[in-house]
Amino acid sequence: MSHTFYDGQEKLLVATDCIIFGFDDNTIKLLLFERKVDPLAGEWSLIGSFVRAKEDASHAAARVLEEYTGLQNVYMEELGCFGEAGRDPGARVLSIAYSALIRIGEYDVDLVERHGAKWFDYDQIPSLVLDHNKMVDIAIQKLRRKAKYQPLGFALLPEKFTIPQLQILYECIYQRPLDKRNFRRKILSMNILEKLDEKDKLGSKKGAFLYKFDPEKYHSLAQKGILFEI
Amino acid sequence: MSHTFYDGQEKLLVATDCIIFGFDDNTIKLLLFERKVDPLAGEWSLIGSFVRAKEDASHAAARVLEEYTGLQNVYMEELGCFGEAGRDPGARVLSIAYSALIRIGEYDVDLVERHGAKWFDYDQIPSLVLDHNKMVDIAIQKLRRKAKYQPLGFALLPEKFTIPQLQILYECIYQRPLDKRNFRRKILSMNILEKLDEKDKLGSKKGAFLYKFDPEKYHSLAQKGILFEI
DNA sequence: CCAAAAGTGTTATCGCTACACCCATGA
DNA sequence: TCATGGGTGTAGCGATAACACTTTTGG
């Protein structure tokens, strides 16, 4: 292919930015980083990375997530393209935003600290560089919307969790209290949880049964398209 | 800014591809084009364009849509990023896919023909270049899902339309028959249609009343977040 | 006058919501 | 023994789904 219509076309810097959600202390949190490079060094920012010429875009997002948190195989989802010509005053950079759900407690604390990161409550996000606040807003909206139709949120909890913990998570996402009887009935009726014999005694004296998420049943359900309004 | 961390990063070709939906003859159709350039010249393809250095990504999509159909201000929506390194054998091209809903009958027929375009029933899409079939599949899935929660589909009908026409459109999208009494009740209860005094007598002897879509009421509803299962 | 599509109400069922009390246990 | 959170059932209501006949009119 000596010369093709590709020749002479303008190329762009392409980045990924990653909105990292976690759940701890009964609140949803976002992991933000202090930007190290000029312009805007020292300000809060999402983590991002340029997409390399021989790298899938999604790989760039996963690569930087691992670099900053030590985590692999994280649940990530594309949020969309931020492609305005003037969005980055430093250069023309098109960015693909991804959102990731991680289990707080599984990431590499040292590594994260070394990168100048901090968890923020998701209703107390500081001012971020570029259009990152817009990305975060869209990610939160999407999380809320999606939670209605898919039992995500499992990606935010530890492997074993109790029904009350799961309920608190959903209450955070929806920002409203849920009835515990209805919640329990609804979740259990989906048949995607496996009840364990252990109890978690940290949350109460009586102790609550631990459950784990049955990936097989979940996937078969997810493919049929779930209706999951809580 | 003499040198920044942007310097020395690899740049990519970035394209947009556009899935164009139309509704005619009681079926949903897609507008496809014969690819003019090598590699793969002569095969069916979506229309696309490279994003220029000083151009918003969404603008590139709108620009090429206008160039090929003559239409401006079309309802377009981002579908997602297709960013695998090997997706285009000719070069490393990252593509942002957009889907557009247009009113068949409003586009510039000559212009479209000159570009070697043809409408295809959406369940009879031919083999397309690169990963365009995958883009089309995702676009169709998304159209179905979205139609449940937002009264789009209005963008596919002429300005004035009848309830039975609207119902046929939804039957196409869902691929199943709907009860006309329930459909009419549901649609009218949303209060986003304005009944006109005219009738459309083409579809039947009796004639069906024409309606038009009340943009004001629609937008106020759309912002609250609609629940629109039919 | 008849074929063909438009238009119209009612009933049964299902799913969601709201709601209050007992249980188990550690301190 | 008591304070704390875990766990359970039911009744009312609203939304959905199923269903058949009358109306209009061009040919």
mmCIF file with all atom_site columns, C-alpha atoms in Angstrom, chain B residues 112-230:
data_model
loop_
_atom_site.group_PDB
_atom_site.id
_atom_site.type_symbol
_atom_site.label_atom_id
_atom_site.label_alt_id
_atom_site.label_comp_id
_atom_site.label_asym_id
_atom_site.label_entity_id
_atom_site.label_seq_id
_atom_site.pdbx_PDB_ins_code
_atom_site.Cartn_x
_atom_site.Cartn_y
_atom_site.Cartn_z
_atom_site.occupancy
_atom_site.B_iso_or_equiv
_atom_site.pdbx_formal_charge
_atom_site.auth_seq_id
_atom_site.auth_comp_id
_atom_site.auth_asym_id
_atom_site.auth_atom_id
_atom_site.pdbx_PDB_model_num
ATOM 1   C CA . VAL B 1 112 ? -27.100 10.499 -1.916 1.00 0.00 ? 112 VAL B CA 1
ATOM 2   C CA . GLU B 1 113 ? -27.225 8.664  -5.231 1.00 0.00 ? 113 GLU B CA 1
ATOM 3   C CA . ARG B 1 114 ? -24.148 10.419 -6.467 1.00 0.00 ? 114 ARG B CA 1
ATOM 4   C CA . HIS B 1 115 ? -22.338 8.995  -3.462 1.00 0.00 ? 115 HIS B CA 1
ATOM 5   C CA . GLY B 1 116 ? -23.380 5.477  -4.342 1.00 0.00 ? 116 GLY B CA 1
ATOM 6   C CA . ALA B 1 117 ? -25.657 4.998  -1.366 1.00 0.00 ? 117 ALA B CA 1
ATOM 7   C CA . LYS B 1 118 ? -28.484 2.563  -0.844 1.00 0.00 ? 118 LYS B CA 1
ATOM 8   C CA . TRP B 1 119 ? -31.073 1.986  1.848  1.00 0.00 ? 119 TRP B CA 1
ATOM 9   C CA . PHE B 1 120 ? -31.102 -1.488 3.422  1.00 0.00 ? 120 PHE B CA 1
ATOM 10  C CA . ASP B 1 121 ? -33.698 -3.061 5.640  1.00 0.00 ? 121 ASP B CA 1
ATOM 11  C CA . TYR B 1 122 ? -32.135 -3.240 9.040  1.00 0.00 ? 122 TYR B CA 1
ATOM 12  C CA . ASP B 1 123 ? -32.490 -7.001 9.249  1.00 0.00 ? 123 ASP B CA 1
ATOM 13  C CA . GLN B 1 124 ? -30.777 -7.438 5.890  1.00 0.00 ? 124 GLN B CA 1
ATOM 14  C CA . ILE B 1 125 ? -27.527 -5.616 6.292  1.00 0.00 ? 125 ILE B CA 1
ATOM 15  C CA . PRO B 1 126 ? -24.836 -6.836 3.906  1.00 0.00 ? 126 PRO B CA 1
ATOM 16  C CA . SER B 1 127 ? -21.309 -7.535 4.904  1.00 0.00 ? 127 SER B CA 1
ATOM 17  C CA . LEU B 1 128 ? -19.562 -4.259 5.619  1.00 0.00 ? 128 LEU B CA 1
ATOM 18  C CA . VAL B 1 129 ? -15.948 -3.185 5.704  1.00 0.00 ? 129 VAL B CA 1
ATOM 19  C CA . LEU B 1 130 ? -13.833 -3.281 8.856  1.00 0.00 ? 130 LEU B CA 1
ATOM 20  C CA . ASP B 1 131 ? -15.858 -3.510 12.051 1.00 0.00 ? 131 ASP B CA 1
ATOM 21  C CA . HIS B 1 132 ? -18.840 -1.663 10.637 1.00 0.00 ? 132 HIS B CA 1
ATOM 22  C CA . ASN B 1 133 ? -21.197 -4.603 11.083 1.00 0.00 ? 133 ASN B CA 1
ATOM 23  C CA . LYS B 1 134 ? -20.362 -4.570 14.760 1.00 0.00 ? 134 LYS B CA 1
ATOM 24  C CA . MET B 1 135 ? -21.114 -0.858 14.909 1.00 0.00 ? 135 MET B CA 1
ATOM 25  C CA . VAL B 1 136 ? -24.457 -1.438 13.224 1.00 0.00 ? 136 VAL B CA 1
ATOM 26  C CA . ASP B 1 137 ? -25.369 -4.224 15.627 1.00 0.00 ? 137 ASP B CA 1
ATOM 27  C CA . ILE B 1 138 ? -24.603 -2.068 18.599 1.00 0.00 ? 138 ILE B CA 1
ATOM 28  C CA . ALA B 1 139 ? -26.539 0.829  17.124 1.00 0.00 ? 139 ALA B CA 1
ATOM 29  C CA . ILE B 1 140 ? -29.615 -1.333 16.633 1.00 0.00 ? 140 ILE B CA 1
ATOM 30  C CA . GLN B 1 141 ? -29.427 -2.744 20.136 1.00 0.00 ? 141 GLN B CA 1
ATOM 31  C CA . LYS B 1 142 ? -29.101 0.720  21.532 1.00 0.00 ? 142 LYS B CA 1
ATOM 32  C CA . LEU B 1 143 ? -32.001 2.031  19.474 1.00 0.00 ? 143 LEU B CA 1
ATOM 33  C CA . ARG B 1 144 ? -34.201 -0.714 20.904 1.00 0.00 ? 144 ARG B CA 1
ATOM 34  C CA . ARG B 1 145 ? -33.121 -0.119 24.437 1.00 0.00 ? 145 ARG B CA 1
ATOM 35  C CA . LYS B 1 146 ? -33.442 3.628  24.212 1.00 0.00 ? 146 LYS B CA 1
ATOM 36  C CA . ALA B 1 147 ? -36.832 3.540  22.572 1.00 0.00 ? 147 ALA B CA 1
ATOM 37  C CA . LYS B 1 148 ? -38.157 2.111  25.815 1.00 0.00 ? 148 LYS B CA 1
ATOM 38  C CA . TYR B 1 149 ? -37.254 5.123  27.836 1.00 0.00 ? 149 TYR B CA 1
ATOM 39  C CA . GLN B 1 150 ? -37.444 8.014  25.468 1.00 0.00 ? 150 GLN B CA 1
ATOM 40  C CA . PRO B 1 151 ? -39.922 8.817  22.786 1.00 0.00 ? 151 PRO B CA 1
ATOM 41  C CA . LEU B 1 152 ? -37.336 8.978  20.065 1.00 0.00 ? 152 LEU B CA 1
ATOM 42  C CA . GLY B 1 153 ? -38.665 7.627  16.861 1.00 0.00 ? 153 GLY B CA 1
ATOM 43  C CA . PHE B 1 154 ? -40.211 11.019 16.421 1.00 0.00 ? 154 PHE B CA 1
ATOM 44  C CA . ALA B 1 155 ? -37.002 11.928 14.687 1.00 0.00 ? 155 ALA B CA 1
ATOM 45  C CA . LEU B 1 156 ? -37.724 9.205  12.162 1.00 0.00 ? 156 LEU B CA 1
ATOM 46  C CA . LEU B 1 157 ? -41.247 10.228 11.227 1.00 0.00 ? 157 LEU B CA 1
ATOM 47  C CA . PRO B 1 158 ? -42.358 13.185 9.165  1.00 0.00 ? 158 PRO B CA 1
ATOM 48  C CA . GLU B 1 159 ? -43.429 16.241 11.093 1.00 0.00 ? 159 GLU B CA 1
ATOM 49  C CA . LYS B 1 160 ? -47.063 15.231 10.892 1.00 0.00 ? 160 LYS B CA 1
ATOM 50  C CA . PHE B 1 161 ? -47.877 11.608 11.453 1.00 0.00 ? 161 PHE B CA 1
ATOM 51  C CA . THR B 1 162 ? -50.711 9.374  12.553 1.00 0.00 ? 162 THR B CA 1
ATOM 52  C CA . ILE B 1 163 ? -50.905 7.192  15.620 1.00 0.00 ? 163 ILE B CA 1
ATOM 53  C CA . PRO B 1 164 ? -51.002 4.011  13.542 1.00 0.00 ? 164 PRO B CA 1
ATOM 54  C CA . GLN B 1 165 ? -47.811 5.111  11.764 1.00 0.00 ? 165 GLN B CA 1
ATOM 55  C CA . LEU B 1 166 ? -46.113 5.700  15.090 1.00 0.00 ? 166 LEU B CA 1
ATOM 56  C CA . GLN B 1 167 ? -47.266 2.304  16.262 1.00 0.00 ? 167 GLN B CA 1
ATOM 57  C CA . ILE B 1 168 ? -45.823 0.594  13.205 1.00 0.00 ? 168 ILE B CA 1
ATOM 58  C CA . LEU B 1 169 ? -42.525 2.296  13.886 1.00 0.00 ? 169 LEU B CA 1
ATOM 59  C CA . TYR B 1 170 ? -42.461 0.952  17.414 1.00 0.00 ? 170 TYR B CA 1
ATOM 60  C CA . GLU B 1 171 ? -43.466 -2.479 16.199 1.00 0.00 ? 171 GLU B CA 1
ATOM 61  C CA . CYS B 1 172 ? -40.459 -2.370 13.882 1.00 0.00 ? 172 CYS B CA 1
ATOM 62  C CA . ILE B 1 173 ? -38.136 -1.339 16.649 1.00 0.00 ? 173 ILE B CA 1
ATOM 63  C CA . TYR B 1 174 ? -39.357 -4.002 19.050 1.00 0.00 ? 174 TYR B CA 1
ATOM 64  C CA . GLN B 1 175 ? -40.015 -6.613 16.404 1.00 0.00 ? 175 GLN B CA 1
ATOM 65  C CA . ARG B 1 176 ? -43.335 -7.574 17.885 1.00 0.00 ? 176 ARG B CA 1
ATOM 66  C CA . PRO B 1 177 ? -46.952 -6.525 17.468 1.00 0.00 ? 177 PRO B CA 1
ATOM 67  C CA . LEU B 1 178 ? -48.433 -4.079 19.939 1.00 0.00 ? 178 LEU B CA 1
ATOM 68  C CA . ASP B 1 179 ? -52.038 -3.728 21.003 1.00 0.00 ? 179 ASP B CA 1
ATOM 69  C CA . LYS B 1 180 ? -53.413 -0.609 19.366 1.00 0.00 ? 180 LYS B CA 1
ATOM 70  C CA . ARG B 1 181 ? -55.682 0.375  22.219 1.00 0.00 ? 181 ARG B CA 1
ATOM 71  C CA . ASN B 1 182 ? -52.944 0.138  24.784 1.00 0.00 ? 182 ASN B CA 1
ATOM 72  C CA . PHE B 1 183 ? -50.482 1.854  22.498 1.00 0.00 ? 183 PHE B CA 1
ATOM 73  C CA . ARG B 1 184 ? -52.744 4.795  21.816 1.00 0.00 ? 184 ARG B CA 1
ATOM 74  C CA . ARG B 1 185 ? -53.639 5.195  25.473 1.00 0.00 ? 185 ARG B CA 1
ATOM 75  C CA . LYS B 1 186 ? -50.037 5.100  26.548 1.00 0.00 ? 186 LYS B CA 1
ATOM 76  C CA . ILE B 1 187 ? -48.778 7.558  23.969 1.00 0.00 ? 187 ILE B CA 1
ATOM 77  C CA . LEU B 1 188 ? -51.608 10.011 24.490 1.00 0.00 ? 188 LEU B CA 1
ATOM 78  C CA . SER B 1 189 ? -51.306 9.867  28.262 1.00 0.00 ? 189 SER B CA 1
ATOM 79  C CA . MET B 1 190 ? -47.821 11.277 27.919 1.00 0.00 ? 190 MET B CA 1
ATOM 80  C CA . ASN B 1 191 ? -49.241 14.547 26.625 1.00 0.00 ? 191 ASN B CA 1
ATOM 81  C CA . ILE B 1 192 ? -46.519 15.162 24.138 1.00 0.00 ? 192 ILE B CA 1
ATOM 82  C CA . LEU B 1 193 ? -48.644 14.950 21.019 1.00 0.00 ? 193 LEU B CA 1
ATOM 83  C CA . GLU B 1 194 ? -50.758 17.672 19.538 1.00 0.00 ? 194 GLU B CA 1
ATOM 84  C CA . LYS B 1 195 ? -53.777 16.525 17.569 1.00 0.00 ? 195 LYS B CA 1
ATOM 85  C CA . LEU B 1 196 ? -54.311 18.373 14.304 1.00 0.00 ? 196 LEU B CA 1
ATOM 86  C CA . ASP B 1 197 ? -57.541 18.915 12.426 1.00 0.00 ? 197 ASP B CA 1
ATOM 87  C CA . GLU B 1 198 ? -56.221 17.246 9.315  1.00 0.00 ? 198 GLU B CA 1
ATOM 88  C CA . LYS B 1 199 ? -56.498 13.631 8.421  1.00 0.00 ? 199 LYS B CA 1
ATOM 89  C CA . ASP B 1 200 ? -54.142 11.478 6.464  1.00 0.00 ? 200 ASP B CA 1
ATOM 90  C CA . LYS B 1 201 ? -56.261 9.632  3.922  1.00 0.00 ? 201 LYS B CA 1
ATOM 91  C CA . LEU B 1 202 ? -53.474 7.690  2.276  1.00 0.00 ? 202 LEU B CA 1
ATOM 92  C CA . GLY B 1 203 ? -53.431 4.819  4.690  1.00 0.00 ? 203 GLY B CA 1
ATOM 93  C CA . SER B 1 204 ? -57.133 4.116  4.733  1.00 0.00 ? 204 SER B CA 1
ATOM 94  C CA . LYS B 1 205 ? -60.529 5.176  3.420  1.00 0.00 ? 205 LYS B CA 1
ATOM 95  C CA . LYS B 1 206 ? -61.615 6.457  6.760  1.00 0.00 ? 206 LYS B CA 1
ATOM 96  C CA . GLY B 1 207 ? -58.443 8.459  7.263  1.00 0.00 ? 207 GLY B CA 1
ATOM 97  C CA . ALA B 1 208 ? -56.452 8.824  10.463 1.00 0.00 ? 208 ALA B CA 1
ATOM 98  C CA . PHE B 1 209 ? -55.959 12.054 12.339 1.00 0.00 ? 209 PHE B CA 1
ATOM 99  C CA . LEU B 1 210 ? -52.550 13.608 12.055 1.00 0.00 ? 210 LEU B CA 1
ATOM 100 C CA . TYR B 1 211 ? -50.616 14.559 15.130 1.00 0.00 ? 211 TYR B CA 1
ATOM 101 C CA . LYS B 1 212 ? -47.518 16.496 15.686 1.00 0.00 ? 212 LYS B CA 1
ATOM 102 C CA . PHE B 1 213 ? -45.082 16.265 18.429 1.00 0.00 ? 213 PHE B CA 1
ATOM 103 C CA . ASP B 1 214 ? -45.162 19.143 20.931 1.00 0.00 ? 214 ASP B CA 1
ATOM 104 C CA . PRO B 1 215 ? -41.476 19.935 21.446 1.00 0.00 ? 215 PRO B CA 1
ATOM 105 C CA . GLU B 1 216 ? -42.090 22.029 24.532 1.00 0.00 ? 216 GLU B CA 1
ATOM 106 C CA . LYS B 1 217 ? -43.985 19.355 26.408 1.00 0.00 ? 217 LYS B CA 1
ATOM 107 C CA . TYR B 1 218 ? -41.590 16.750 25.166 1.00 0.00 ? 218 TYR B CA 1
ATOM 108 C CA . HIS B 1 219 ? -38.524 18.480 26.484 1.00 0.00 ? 219 HIS B CA 1
ATOM 109 C CA . SER B 1 220 ? -40.003 19.194 29.870 1.00 0.00 ? 220 SER B CA 1
ATOM 110 C CA . LEU B 1 221 ? -40.846 15.515 30.108 1.00 0.00 ? 221 LEU B CA 1
ATOM 111 C CA . ALA B 1 222 ? -37.511 14.320 28.785 1.00 0.00 ? 222 ALA B CA 1
ATOM 112 C CA . GLN B 1 223 ? -35.636 16.228 31.462 1.00 0.00 ? 223 GLN B CA 1
ATOM 113 C CA . LYS B 1 224 ? -37.557 14.664 34.304 1.00 0.00 ? 224 LYS B CA 1
ATOM 114 C CA . GLY B 1 225 ? -36.502 11.324 32.926 1.00 0.00 ? 225 GLY B CA 1
ATOM 115 C CA . ILE B 1 226 ? -39.228 9.418  31.231 1.00 0.00 ? 226 ILE B CA 1
ATOM 116 C CA . LEU B 1 227 ? -40.462 5.990  31.894 1.00 0.00 ? 227 LEU B CA 1
ATOM 117 C CA . PHE B 1 228 ? -41.918 4.891  28.678 1.00 0.00 ? 228 PHE B CA 1
ATOM 118 C CA . GLU B 1 229 ? -42.182 1.112  28.429 1.00 0.00 ? 229 GLU B CA 1
ATOM 119 C CA . ILE B 1 230 ? -44.651 0.177  25.768 1.00 0.00 ? 230 ILE B CA 1
#
